[in-house]
Amino acid sequence: MIRDGIKAAQIQAMKGGDKARLAAVRLILAKLKDRDIELRTATQVPDDDVIVVDVLQKMVKQRRESIAMYEQGGRAELAAQEQAELEVIESFLPRQMSEDETRAAIEAIKAEVGATSVKDMGKVMAVLKDRHGTVLDMSKASAMVKAALAS
C-alpha cells in the first residue's frame, strides 16, 4: 500500500535527519488526512491507493505550476525548493504509462466503445480513467484522446 510506504518514509527521514524530505512527506500526509476527512461524508469511498494517487497527482501538478511561476518571477531558490518537494512526491507515485502505452490503451478503448468522433470523448475518458487513472496523467491523456478521435 502506498500510504504505508509514505509513513515508513516519514520514520526513515526522522531517523536520518533529512529535514527537507521529512517536510515534504509531512505535507503529503497532511493532504491525505484532509482528503480522508472530506471522504467521511461520501457515500461511495474509492480504494485507498486510488485516493493516495489522486492526492499525489494533484500535488505534483501544483508543484509544477509553482515552479513555472517562480522561474518566471526570477525566484530560483523557491523553484529549487518546489523541485525538491516534487521529487519526493513523485517517488511515491506508481510508474506512469509511457506515451506509446497510453496511445495503445486509447486505441483499444476507442475500438471497444465504438468511438468515432470527438463527441464520444466522454465515453473514452471514463473508461480510460477507470482502468488506468492511477498510472496516467489525465490532462495529457485528454489531449491524446482528443487527437485520436479528431483523426
mmCIF file of C-alpha atoms in Angstrom:
data_model
loop_
_atom_site.group_PDB
_atom_site.id
_atom_site.type_symbol
_atom_site.label_atom_id
_atom_site.label_comp_id
_atom_site.label_asym_id
_atom_site.label_seq_id
_atom_site.Cartn_x
_atom_site.Cartn_y
_atom_site.Cartn_z
ATOM 1 C CA MET A 1 0.000 0.000 0.000
ATOM 2 C CA ILE A 2 1.298 3.419 -0.941
ATOM 3 C CA ARG A 3 0.150 5.027 2.314
ATOM 4 C CA ASP A 4 2.269 2.597 4.336
ATOM 5 C CA GLY A 5 5.302 3.475 2.218
ATOM 6 C CA ILE A 6 4.747 7.171 2.901
ATOM 7 C CA LYS A 7 4.522 6.576 6.657
ATOM 8 C CA ALA A 8 7.681 4.446 6.542
ATOM 9 C CA ALA A 9 9.435 7.239 4.618
ATOM 10 C CA GLN A 10 8.450 9.681 7.361
ATOM 11 C CA ILE A 11 10.040 7.493 10.022
ATOM 12 C CA GLN A 12 13.130 6.953 7.876
ATOM 13 C CA ALA A 13 13.501 10.705 7.269
ATOM 14 C CA MET A 14 13.156 11.390 11.004
ATOM 15 C CA LYS A 15 15.802 8.814 11.881
ATOM 16 C CA GLY A 16 18.084 10.002 9.082
ATOM 17 C CA GLY A 17 17.714 13.671 9.959
ATOM 18 C CA ASP A 18 16.673 14.573 6.403
ATOM 19 C CA LYS A 19 14.655 17.699 7.177
ATOM 20 C CA ALA A 20 13.731 18.561 3.590
ATOM 21 C CA ARG A 21 12.385 15.078 2.846
ATOM 22 C CA LEU A 22 10.612 14.959 6.208
ATOM 23 C CA ALA A 23 8.866 18.265 5.496
ATOM 24 C CA ALA A 24 7.706 17.043 2.080
ATOM 25 C CA VAL A 25 6.463 13.731 3.499
ATOM 26 C CA ARG A 26 4.589 15.556 6.227
ATOM 27 C CA LEU A 27 2.922 17.730 3.579
ATOM 28 C CA ILE A 28 1.788 14.586 1.787
ATOM 29 C CA LEU A 29 0.421 13.057 4.980
ATOM 30 C CA ALA A 30 -1.418 16.287 5.829
ATOM 31 C CA LYS A 31 -3.059 16.363 2.394
ATOM 32 C CA LEU A 32 -4.038 12.714 2.779
ATOM 33 C CA LYS A 33 -5.575 13.403 6.168
ATOM 34 C CA ASP A 34 -7.542 16.318 4.678
ATOM 35 C CA ARG A 35 -8.802 14.041 1.924
ATOM 36 C CA ASP A 36 -9.768 11.349 4.460
ATOM 37 C CA ILE A 37 -11.804 13.926 6.369
ATOM 38 C CA GLU A 38 -13.547 15.013 3.141
ATOM 39 C CA LEU A 39 -14.436 11.414 2.351
ATOM 40 C CA ARG A 40 -16.044 10.736 5.735
ATOM 41 C CA THR A 41 -19.345 12.060 4.414
ATOM 42 C CA ALA A 42 -19.022 10.439 0.994
ATOM 43 C CA THR A 43 -21.477 7.699 0.138
ATOM 44 C CA GLN A 44 -19.027 5.808 -2.044
ATOM 45 C CA VAL A 45 -15.367 5.749 -0.997
ATOM 46 C CA PRO A 46 -12.807 4.696 -3.625
ATOM 47 C CA ASP A 47 -9.933 2.299 -2.986
ATOM 48 C CA ASP A 48 -7.215 3.710 -0.697
ATOM 49 C CA ASP A 49 -4.486 3.574 -3.357
ATOM 50 C CA VAL A 50 -6.732 5.484 -5.756
ATOM 51 C CA ILE A 51 -7.208 8.187 -3.118
ATOM 52 C CA VAL A 52 -3.475 8.418 -2.410
ATOM 53 C CA VAL A 53 -2.510 8.545 -6.095
ATOM 54 C CA ASP A 54 -5.144 11.199 -6.758
ATOM 55 C CA VAL A 55 -3.800 13.384 -3.938
ATOM 56 C CA LEU A 56 -0.197 12.873 -5.077
ATOM 57 C CA GLN A 57 -1.051 13.718 -8.690
ATOM 58 C CA LYS A 58 -2.732 16.947 -7.605
ATOM 59 C CA MET A 59 0.301 17.836 -5.503
ATOM 60 C CA VAL A 60 2.612 17.154 -8.458
ATOM 61 C CA LYS A 61 0.511 19.417 -10.686
ATOM 62 C CA GLN A 62 0.592 22.192 -8.068
ATOM 63 C CA ARG A 63 4.365 21.916 -7.705
ATOM 64 C CA ARG A 64 4.938 22.070 -11.458
ATOM 65 C CA GLU A 65 2.770 25.180 -11.736
ATOM 66 C CA SER A 66 4.603 26.791 -8.810
ATOM 67 C CA ILE A 67 7.995 26.000 -10.312
ATOM 68 C CA ALA A 68 6.980 27.649 -13.588
ATOM 69 C CA MET A 69 5.722 30.765 -11.789
ATOM 70 C CA TYR A 70 8.797 31.040 -9.577
ATOM 71 C CA GLU A 71 11.104 30.687 -12.582
ATOM 72 C CA GLN A 72 9.179 33.374 -14.456
ATOM 73 C CA GLY A 73 9.441 35.621 -11.416
ATOM 74 C CA GLY A 74 13.183 35.066 -11.072
ATOM 75 C CA ARG A 75 12.891 33.219 -7.736
ATOM 76 C CA ALA A 76 15.290 30.347 -8.387
ATOM 77 C CA GLU A 77 15.644 29.428 -4.688
ATOM 78 C CA LEU A 78 11.879 28.926 -4.317
ATOM 79 C CA ALA A 79 11.730 26.995 -7.582
ATOM 80 C CA ALA A 80 14.514 24.721 -6.295
ATOM 81 C CA GLN A 81 12.589 24.110 -3.063
ATOM 82 C CA GLU A 82 9.446 23.218 -5.008
ATOM 83 C CA GLN A 83 11.516 20.946 -7.285
ATOM 84 C CA ALA A 84 12.874 19.089 -4.240
ATOM 85 C CA GLU A 85 9.319 18.585 -2.936
ATOM 86 C CA LEU A 86 8.217 17.459 -6.404
ATOM 87 C CA GLU A 87 10.907 14.770 -6.495
ATOM 88 C CA VAL A 88 9.839 13.438 -3.094
ATOM 89 C CA ILE A 89 6.165 13.370 -4.097
ATOM 90 C CA GLU A 90 6.898 11.655 -7.424
ATOM 91 C CA SER A 91 8.921 8.976 -5.632
ATOM 92 C CA PHE A 92 5.672 7.648 -4.130
ATOM 93 C CA LEU A 93 3.686 7.606 -7.377
ATOM 94 C CA PRO A 94 3.445 4.349 -9.323
ATOM 95 C CA ARG A 95 5.312 4.267 -12.629
ATOM 96 C CA GLN A 96 3.337 6.303 -15.140
ATOM 97 C CA MET A 97 2.379 4.915 -18.542
ATOM 98 C CA SER A 98 4.572 5.987 -21.448
ATOM 99 C CA GLU A 99 3.120 7.866 -24.407
ATOM 100 C CA ASP A 100 3.176 4.719 -26.543
ATOM 101 C CA GLU A 101 1.400 2.681 -23.846
ATOM 102 C CA THR A 102 -1.151 5.468 -23.437
ATOM 103 C CA ARG A 103 -1.810 5.631 -27.190
ATOM 104 C CA ALA A 104 -2.259 1.848 -27.303
ATOM 105 C CA ALA A 105 -4.712 1.947 -24.380
ATOM 106 C CA ILE A 106 -6.640 4.800 -26.013
ATOM 107 C CA GLU A 107 -6.881 2.930 -29.329
ATOM 108 C CA ALA A 108 -8.058 -0.246 -27.582
ATOM 109 C CA ILE A 109 -10.719 1.631 -25.604
ATOM 110 C CA LYS A 110 -11.743 3.610 -28.689
ATOM 111 C CA ALA A 111 -12.355 0.354 -30.566
ATOM 112 C CA GLU A 112 -14.082 -1.235 -27.581
ATOM 113 C CA VAL A 113 -16.641 1.543 -27.061
ATOM 114 C CA GLY A 114 -17.005 2.260 -30.780
ATOM 115 C CA ALA A 115 -15.852 5.864 -30.526
ATOM 116 C CA THR A 116 -15.632 7.582 -33.889
ATOM 117 C CA SER A 117 -15.718 11.322 -33.208
ATOM 118 C CA VAL A 118 -14.876 13.916 -30.590
ATOM 119 C CA LYS A 119 -18.472 13.599 -29.370
ATOM 120 C CA ASP A 120 -17.508 10.202 -27.915
ATOM 121 C CA MET A 121 -14.627 11.650 -25.899
ATOM 122 C CA GLY A 122 -16.517 11.373 -22.600
ATOM 123 C CA LYS A 123 -17.056 7.626 -23.060
ATOM 124 C CA VAL A 124 -13.392 7.016 -23.846
ATOM 125 C CA MET A 125 -12.167 9.211 -20.978
ATOM 126 C CA ALA A 126 -14.465 7.484 -18.473
ATOM 127 C CA VAL A 127 -13.169 4.024 -19.357
ATOM 128 C CA LEU A 128 -9.568 5.271 -19.531
ATOM 129 C CA LYS A 129 -9.780 6.853 -16.089
ATOM 130 C CA ASP A 130 -11.453 3.781 -14.627
ATOM 131 C CA ARG A 131 -8.796 1.402 -15.946
ATOM 132 C CA HIS A 132 -5.631 3.496 -15.907
ATOM 133 C CA GLY A 133 -6.361 6.519 -13.702
ATOM 134 C CA THR A 134 -3.653 5.735 -11.158
ATOM 135 C CA VAL A 135 -0.849 5.389 -13.724
ATOM 136 C CA LEU A 136 -1.852 8.136 -16.127
ATOM 137 C CA ASP A 137 -1.757 11.925 -16.180
ATOM 138 C CA MET A 138 -5.351 12.553 -17.187
ATOM 139 C CA SER A 139 -4.705 16.062 -18.532
ATOM 140 C CA LYS A 140 -2.144 14.719 -21.016
ATOM 141 C CA ALA A 141 -4.372 11.743 -21.769
ATOM 142 C CA SER A 142 -7.272 14.072 -22.520
ATOM 143 C CA ALA A 143 -5.281 15.823 -25.238
ATOM 144 C CA MET A 144 -4.201 12.467 -26.662
ATOM 145 C CA VAL A 145 -7.800 11.175 -26.713
ATOM 146 C CA LYS A 146 -8.972 14.342 -28.436
ATOM 147 C CA ALA A 147 -6.241 13.990 -31.077
ATOM 148 C CA ALA A 148 -7.034 10.299 -31.598
ATOM 149 C CA LEU A 149 -10.738 10.996 -32.049
ATOM 150 C CA ALA A 150 -10.196 14.006 -34.314
ATOM 151 C CA SER A 151 -8.237 11.996 -36.846
#
